[in-house]
Tab-separated table of C-alpha atoms in Angstrom:
chain	number	residue	atom	x	y	z
A	20	MET	CA	-3.235	-50.673	9.008
A	21	ALA	CA	-7.070	-50.582	8.614
A	22	THR	CA	-8.437	-48.518	5.784
A	23	PHE	CA	-11.855	-47.282	4.676
A	24	GLU	CA	-11.862	-49.822	1.916
A	25	GLU	CA	-10.954	-53.466	1.271
A	26	THR	CA	-7.343	-53.938	0.093
A	27	GLU	CA	-8.416	-55.974	-2.976
A	28	GLN	CA	-10.129	-52.920	-4.471
A	29	ASP	CA	-8.409	-51.685	-7.660
A	30	PHE	CA	-8.134	-47.925	-7.210
A	31	ASN	CA	-6.229	-47.592	-10.499
A	32	ARG	CA	-9.474	-48.083	-12.425
A	33	LEU	CA	-12.129	-45.336	-12.640
A	34	PRO	CA	-15.092	-46.746	-10.643
A	35	ASP	CA	-18.531	-47.161	-12.277
A	36	LEU	CA	-21.270	-44.944	-10.863
A	37	PRO	CA	-24.263	-47.253	-10.217
A	38	ALA	CA	-27.542	-45.963	-11.683
A	39	GLU	CA	-29.263	-46.082	-8.263
A	40	VAL	CA	-26.736	-43.869	-6.580
A	41	PHE	CA	-27.960	-40.412	-5.791
A	42	THR	CA	-25.652	-37.734	-7.202
A	43	ALA	CA	-25.814	-34.305	-8.878
A	44	PRO	CA	-26.244	-34.555	-12.643
A	45	LEU	CA	-23.252	-32.850	-14.387
A	46	LYS	CA	-22.820	-32.523	-18.095
A	47	LYS	CA	-19.288	-33.376	-19.216
A	48	PRO	CA	-17.784	-30.815	-21.652
A	49	ASP	CA	-16.994	-32.338	-25.038
A	50	HIS	CA	-13.293	-31.561	-24.850
A	51	VAL	CA	-12.597	-33.752	-21.712
A	52	GLY	CA	-12.542	-37.570	-21.376
A	53	ASP	CA	-13.993	-39.756	-18.671
A	54	ASP	CA	-11.346	-38.521	-16.193
A	55	TRP	CA	-12.553	-34.935	-16.749
A	56	LEU	CA	-8.989	-33.698	-16.932
A	57	GLU	CA	-8.261	-30.562	-19.097
A	58	PRO	CA	-5.649	-31.152	-21.818
A	59	GLN	CA	-3.532	-28.309	-20.202
A	60	GLN	CA	-3.701	-25.643	-17.625
A	61	THR	CA	-5.247	-22.259	-18.642
A	62	GLN	CA	-2.804	-19.657	-19.854
A	63	TYR	CA	-3.622	-16.914	-17.425
A	64	ASP	CA	-3.049	-13.325	-18.423
A	65	SER	CA	-1.712	-10.453	-16.433
A	66	ASP	CA	-5.235	-9.435	-15.238
A	67	ASP	CA	-5.813	-13.012	-13.974
A	68	ASP	CA	-2.490	-12.939	-12.225
A	69	ALA	CA	-3.355	-9.574	-10.559
A	70	ILE	CA	-6.552	-11.141	-9.234
A	71	TRP	CA	-4.646	-14.008	-7.783
A	72	ASN	CA	-2.115	-11.617	-6.237
A	73	ASP	CA	-4.819	-9.398	-4.699
A	74	LEU	CA	-6.694	-12.415	-3.294
A	75	PHE	CA	-3.467	-13.752	-1.859
A	76	GLU	CA	-2.591	-10.440	-0.204
A	77	ARG	CA	-6.069	-10.050	1.245
A	78	GLN	CA	-5.969	-13.541	2.816
A	79	MET	CA	-2.515	-13.057	4.259
A	80	GLY	CA	-3.911	-9.996	6.084
A	81	VAL	CA	-6.248	-12.226	8.154
A	82	LEU	CA	-4.691	-15.707	8.258
A	83	PRO	CA	-1.827	-15.248	10.728
A	84	GLY	CA	-2.917	-16.425	14.103
A	85	ARG	CA	-6.088	-17.968	12.674
A	86	ALA	CA	-4.870	-20.536	10.102
A	87	ALA	CA	-3.490	-23.912	11.170
A	88	SER	CA	0.310	-24.033	11.509
A	89	ALA	CA	0.438	-26.849	8.943
A	90	PHE	CA	-1.315	-24.620	6.360
A	91	MET	CA	0.991	-21.657	6.983
A	92	ALA	CA	3.962	-24.043	6.677
A	93	GLY	CA	2.553	-25.435	3.428
A	94	LEU	CA	2.361	-21.954	1.911
A	95	GLN	CA	6.049	-21.501	2.521
A	96	LYS	CA	7.004	-24.953	1.300
A	97	LEU	CA	5.238	-24.493	-1.970
A	98	ASN	CA	6.252	-20.736	-2.277
A	99	LEU	CA	2.725	-19.747	-3.347
A	100	ASN	CA	3.584	-16.082	-2.922
A	101	ARG	CA	5.964	-16.048	-5.899
A	102	GLY	CA	3.299	-14.017	-7.843
A	103	GLY	CA	0.504	-14.907	-10.209
A	104	VAL	CA	-1.504	-18.106	-10.584
A	105	PRO	CA	0.863	-21.039	-9.818
A	106	GLU	CA	1.909	-23.243	-12.706
A	107	PHE	CA	0.573	-26.679	-11.994
A	108	GLY	CA	3.633	-28.462	-13.341
A	109	LYS	CA	6.028	-26.739	-10.941
A	110	LEU	CA	3.502	-26.937	-8.109
A	111	SER	CA	3.084	-30.643	-8.684
A	112	GLU	CA	6.825	-31.212	-8.839
A	113	ASP	CA	7.254	-29.579	-5.439
A	114	LEU	CA	4.205	-31.319	-3.856
A	115	THR	CA	5.250	-34.729	-5.202
A	116	ALA	CA	8.620	-34.406	-3.585
A	117	LEU	CA	6.907	-33.668	-0.223
A	118	THR	CA	3.991	-36.122	-0.103
A	119	GLY	CA	3.524	-37.790	-3.509
A	120	TRP	CA	0.626	-35.613	-4.553
A	121	SER	CA	0.026	-33.674	-7.774
A	122	VAL	CA	-2.429	-30.955	-8.904
A	123	VAL	CA	-4.469	-31.430	-12.076
A	124	PRO	CA	-6.817	-29.078	-13.953
A	125	VAL	CA	-10.486	-29.705	-14.339
A	126	PRO	CA	-13.035	-27.455	-16.067
A	127	MET	CA	-15.643	-27.309	-13.270
A	128	LEU	CA	-17.075	-29.382	-10.401
A	129	ILE	CA	-16.620	-32.981	-11.389
A	130	PRO	CA	-18.704	-36.051	-10.645
A	131	ASP	CA	-18.230	-37.692	-7.265
A	132	HIS	CA	-16.864	-40.908	-8.517
A	133	VAL	CA	-14.277	-39.169	-10.712
A	134	PHE	CA	-13.284	-36.952	-7.802
A	135	PHE	CA	-12.843	-40.000	-5.525
A	136	TRP	CA	-10.682	-41.702	-8.111
A	137	HIS	CA	-8.345	-38.779	-8.469
A	138	LEU	CA	-7.925	-38.479	-4.671
A	139	ALA	CA	-7.395	-42.162	-4.329
A	140	ASN	CA	-4.435	-41.746	-6.635
A	141	ARG	CA	-3.105	-38.658	-4.902
A	142	ARG	CA	-4.195	-36.237	-7.565
A	143	PHE	CA	-6.040	-33.067	-6.463
A	144	PRO	CA	-8.426	-31.672	-9.144
A	145	ALA	CA	-8.353	-27.850	-9.294
A	146	GLY	CA	-10.638	-25.531	-11.221
A	147	ASN	CA	-9.001	-24.363	-14.424
A	148	PHE	CA	-10.302	-20.780	-14.178
A	149	ILE	CA	-10.135	-17.840	-11.802
A	150	ARG	CA	-12.913	-15.538	-10.624
A	151	THR	CA	-13.457	-12.092	-12.098
A	152	ARG	CA	-13.289	-8.737	-10.337
A	153	GLU	CA	-17.115	-8.811	-10.277
A	154	THR	CA	-17.099	-12.096	-8.319
A	155	PHE	CA	-13.984	-11.175	-6.294
A	156	ASP	CA	-15.570	-11.420	-2.904
A	157	TYR	CA	-17.804	-14.480	-3.436
A	158	ILE	CA	-17.900	-17.189	-6.100
A	159	GLN	CA	-20.184	-20.199	-5.877
A	160	GLU	CA	-18.181	-22.699	-7.860
A	161	PRO	CA	-14.643	-23.253	-6.613
A	162	ASP	CA	-11.992	-21.601	-8.810
A	163	VAL	CA	-8.230	-22.028	-8.916
A	164	PHE	CA	-7.722	-19.749	-5.976
A	165	HIS	CA	-10.035	-21.719	-3.642
A	166	ASP	CA	-8.638	-25.014	-4.867
A	167	VAL	CA	-4.925	-24.201	-4.947
A	168	PHE	CA	-4.579	-21.611	-2.228
A	169	GLY	CA	-7.204	-23.192	0.053
A	170	HIS	CA	-6.572	-26.886	-0.319
A	171	VAL	CA	-3.075	-27.596	-1.653
A	172	PRO	CA	-0.915	-26.210	1.206
A	173	MET	CA	-2.533	-28.761	3.520
A	174	LEU	CA	-1.372	-31.573	1.210
A	175	THR	CA	2.165	-30.905	2.303
A	176	ASP	CA	1.318	-32.403	5.685
A	177	PRO	CA	2.017	-36.161	5.492
A	178	VAL	CA	-0.821	-37.312	7.809
A	179	TYR	CA	-3.396	-34.969	6.184
A	180	ALA	CA	-2.206	-36.085	2.739
A	181	ASP	CA	-2.797	-39.690	3.684
A	182	TYR	CA	-6.262	-38.817	5.071
A	183	MET	CA	-7.185	-37.222	1.708
A	184	GLN	CA	-6.134	-40.330	-0.202
A	185	GLU	CA	-8.145	-42.564	2.105
A	186	TYR	CA	-11.130	-40.269	1.733
A	187	GLY	CA	-10.931	-40.814	-1.962
A	188	ARG	CA	-10.830	-44.546	-1.428
A	189	ALA	CA	-13.837	-44.335	0.872
A	190	GLY	CA	-15.977	-43.239	-2.030
A	191	TRP	CA	-16.095	-46.813	-3.429
A	192	LYS	CA	-17.808	-48.030	-0.261
A	193	ALA	CA	-20.125	-45.019	-0.009
A	194	MET	CA	-21.344	-45.691	-3.551
A	195	ARG	CA	-22.047	-49.303	-2.759
A	196	HIS	CA	-24.169	-48.265	0.235
A	197	ASN	CA	-25.628	-45.227	-1.676
A	198	ARG	CA	-24.526	-42.915	1.112
A	199	LEU	CA	-22.625	-40.243	-0.776
A	200	LYS	CA	-24.404	-37.497	1.103
A	201	ALA	CA	-23.062	-38.793	4.417
A	202	LEU	CA	-19.518	-39.015	3.057
A	203	GLY	CA	-19.958	-35.565	1.560
A	204	SER	CA	-20.869	-34.185	4.981
A	205	LEU	CA	-17.633	-35.633	6.438
A	206	TYR	CA	-15.693	-33.798	3.635
A	207	TRP	CA	-17.604	-30.566	4.288
A	208	TYR	CA	-16.937	-30.477	8.007
A	209	THR	CA	-13.267	-31.513	7.715
A	210	VAL	CA	-11.660	-30.661	4.464
A	211	GLU	CA	-13.693	-27.589	3.686
A	212	PHE	CA	-14.633	-26.214	7.115
A	213	GLY	CA	-12.563	-28.021	9.665
A	214	LEU	CA	-10.949	-26.463	12.822
A	215	ILE	CA	-8.023	-27.799	14.824
A	216	GLU	CA	-6.905	-27.432	18.364
A	217	GLU	CA	-3.416	-26.001	18.668
A	218	LYS	CA	-1.338	-24.930	21.710
A	219	ASP	CA	-2.251	-21.296	21.286
A	220	GLY	CA	-5.960	-21.923	20.439
A	221	ILE	CA	-8.351	-23.142	17.821
A	222	LYS	CA	-7.149	-22.582	14.159
A	223	ALA	CA	-8.716	-23.265	10.714
A	224	TYR	CA	-7.510	-25.882	8.357
A	225	GLY	CA	-10.592	-26.172	6.024
A	226	ALA	CA	-10.156	-24.694	2.569
A	227	GLY	CA	-13.623	-23.024	2.662
A	228	ILE	CA	-12.613	-21.060	5.634
A	229	LEU	CA	-8.988	-20.295	4.580
A	230	SER	CA	-9.901	-18.946	1.087
A	231	GLY	CA	-12.383	-16.359	2.319
A	232	PRO	CA	-11.602	-13.368	4.541
A	233	THR	CA	-15.045	-13.143	6.380
A	234	GLU	CA	-15.234	-16.810	7.307
A	235	VAL	CA	-11.615	-16.905	8.704
A	236	VAL	CA	-12.510	-14.399	11.402
A	237	TYR	CA	-16.023	-15.638	11.877
A	238	ALA	CA	-15.087	-19.322	12.324
A	239	ILE	CA	-12.332	-18.561	14.850
A	240	GLU	CA	-13.669	-15.583	16.762
A	241	ALA	CA	-17.403	-14.986	16.242
A	242	GLU	CA	-19.889	-15.778	18.937
A	243	SER	CA	-22.646	-16.982	16.612
A	244	PRO	CA	-21.352	-20.433	15.538
A	245	ASN	CA	-21.209	-23.687	17.559
A	246	ARG	CA	-17.752	-25.194	17.780
A	247	ILE	CA	-17.926	-28.915	18.634
A	248	MET	CA	-15.306	-31.681	18.835
A	249	LEU	CA	-15.393	-33.976	15.876
A	250	ASN	CA	-17.481	-37.143	16.190
A	251	VAL	CA	-17.505	-38.881	12.828
A	252	ASP	CA	-20.814	-40.702	13.354
A	253	ARG	CA	-22.526	-37.545	14.303
A	254	VAL	CA	-20.965	-35.413	11.575
A	255	MET	CA	-22.062	-37.873	8.815
A	256	ARG	CA	-25.604	-37.372	10.048
A	257	THR	CA	-25.442	-33.608	10.000
A	258	ASP	CA	-26.719	-31.247	7.250
A	259	TYR	CA	-24.608	-28.333	6.077
A	260	VAL	CA	-24.826	-24.818	4.502
A	261	ILE	CA	-23.460	-24.385	1.017
A	262	SER	CA	-23.816	-20.712	0.301
A	263	ASP	CA	-23.325	-19.008	3.650
A	264	LEU	CA	-21.255	-18.963	6.786
A	265	GLN	CA	-21.580	-22.214	8.839
A	266	PRO	CA	-23.801	-22.273	11.991
A	267	THR	CA	-21.537	-25.117	13.308
A	268	TYR	CA	-17.864	-26.091	12.985
A	269	PHE	CA	-16.235	-29.315	14.129
A	270	VAL	CA	-12.842	-29.323	15.865
A	271	ILE	CA	-10.156	-32.002	15.717
A	272	GLU	CA	-7.362	-32.595	18.311
A	273	SER	CA	-4.799	-33.248	15.604
A	274	PHE	CA	-4.519	-34.672	12.129
A	275	GLU	CA	-3.546	-38.030	13.644
A	276	ASP	CA	-6.854	-37.901	15.517
A	277	LEU	CA	-8.731	-37.118	12.317
A	278	TYR	CA	-7.049	-40.084	10.545
A	279	ARG	CA	-7.863	-42.453	13.468
A	280	GLN	CA	-11.471	-41.404	13.701
A	281	THR	CA	-12.095	-41.916	9.995
A	282	VAL	CA	-9.710	-44.357	8.373
A	283	GLU	CA	-9.984	-46.773	11.249
A	284	ARG	CA	-13.798	-46.576	11.480
A	285	ASP	CA	-15.945	-49.544	10.360
A	286	PHE	CA	-17.922	-47.681	7.728
A	287	ASP	CA	-19.869	-50.772	6.570
A	288	LYS	CA	-21.574	-50.875	9.970
A	289	LEU	CA	-22.069	-47.142	10.080
A	290	TYR	CA	-23.662	-47.021	6.563
A	291	ARG	CA	-26.090	-49.778	7.414
A	292	ASN	CA	-27.443	-47.681	10.195
A	293	LEU	CA	-27.676	-44.415	8.241
A	294	GLY	CA	-30.845	-43.263	6.599
A	295	PRO	CA	-30.666	-41.640	3.101
A	296	GLY	CA	-31.188	-38.147	4.571
A	297	PHE	CA	-29.656	-36.182	7.423
A	298	THR	CA	-30.690	-36.635	11.081
A	299	TYR	CA	-29.407	-33.341	12.508
A	300	ALA	CA	-29.859	-29.750	11.494
A	301	ASN	CA	-26.723	-27.698	10.958
A	302	THR	CA	-27.576	-25.641	14.059
A	303	ALA	CA	-28.087	-28.597	16.337
A	304	VAL	CA	-26.228	-29.311	19.643
A	305	ILE	CA	-27.018	-32.860	20.817
A	306	ASP	CA	-26.442	-34.773	24.006
A	307	VAL	CA	-23.346	-36.680	22.693
A	308	ASP	CA	-21.552	-33.442	21.697
A	309	TYR	CA	-18.374	-32.335	23.461
A	310	VAL	CA	-19.046	-28.602	23.022
A	311	VAL	CA	-16.090	-26.156	22.810
A	312	ASN	CA	-18.301	-23.152	22.346
A	313	ARG	CA	-22.080	-23.118	22.210
A	314	GLY	CA	-22.901	-20.307	19.835
A	315	THR	CA	-25.610	-17.753	20.001
A	316	LEU	CA	-26.527	-18.532	16.335
A	317	GLU	CA	-27.346	-14.776	15.990
A	318	TYR	CA	-26.034	-14.545	12.515
A	319	THR	CA	-28.056	-17.500	11.268
A	320	LEU	CA	-31.212	-16.571	13.144
A	321	ARG	CA	-31.128	-13.016	11.699
A	322	GLY	CA	-31.184	-14.577	8.216
A	323	GLY	CA	-27.561	-14.878	7.315
A	324	ARG	CA	-25.941	-13.372	4.213
A	325	GLY	CA	-29.232	-12.747	2.363
A	326	SER	CA	-30.521	-10.509	5.156
A	327	GLY	CA	-27.389	-8.439	5.536
A	328	ALA	CA	-26.843	-9.784	9.053
A	329	LYS	CA	-23.406	-9.075	10.505
A	330	PRO	CA	-21.189	-12.082	11.012
A	331	VAL	CA	-20.803	-11.689	14.739
């Protein structure tokens, strides 16, 4: 089967990050090695566990009927409602038995090339901290709740799990072409903020949607955002919003469709035709789009979160 990357690539070795590649500068904490892995998972106390439980309960009040069936099934398979922050050893044992993945603790956001390497080897890096009561509603850097609750249940789906591994392998090629922003846009609009067509309507499978109560309802039901069928070439040319609700979401027909559109795409040819920046604004609807819903963009045009606009 075709893959993002050549079969001779050694994915067991941490890739070098070429000096000319554009990436965010991150200072590695002294206590971690080049793999950025924590020596052990944080020992969470009762207050931390209570925050997890409250976040879990809040999400379960809005996810039924809006979350992808694969995500809801994954929650059950991993028994994430057993109470408190999940223990990574037990979580990895269950996940490995299902799809060969594990969950590993990292101190913070990690460099792109290290992240790719872990994904290529079916390891999902999860933040080794949990938000506070003061940051309960919104935290800028992903914590253990976002990473484990939002991402890990989807890794119980075999096709999606394979997609995530191939995404990690794709990082080697993106670095060679210096097109990490384009590959990052694909991650953003699928893994973080993806929607999927199901028999009873569009549902969310992206972790950025599933781990926050406002965006779950907004992404599925609001009139403001555009909802457009996924086109990989178009998505990789599209800018995105980091700290607010998305003006546009992209919809897949199935995880098999997502796999075909990405893993079987000739990315060498695509990267040669991509500029270093984005071509399309995150609000754009263009002539090649198959539009499911053309949004009013009211929330975005009123100024978004900073203006106090309602997510309608």
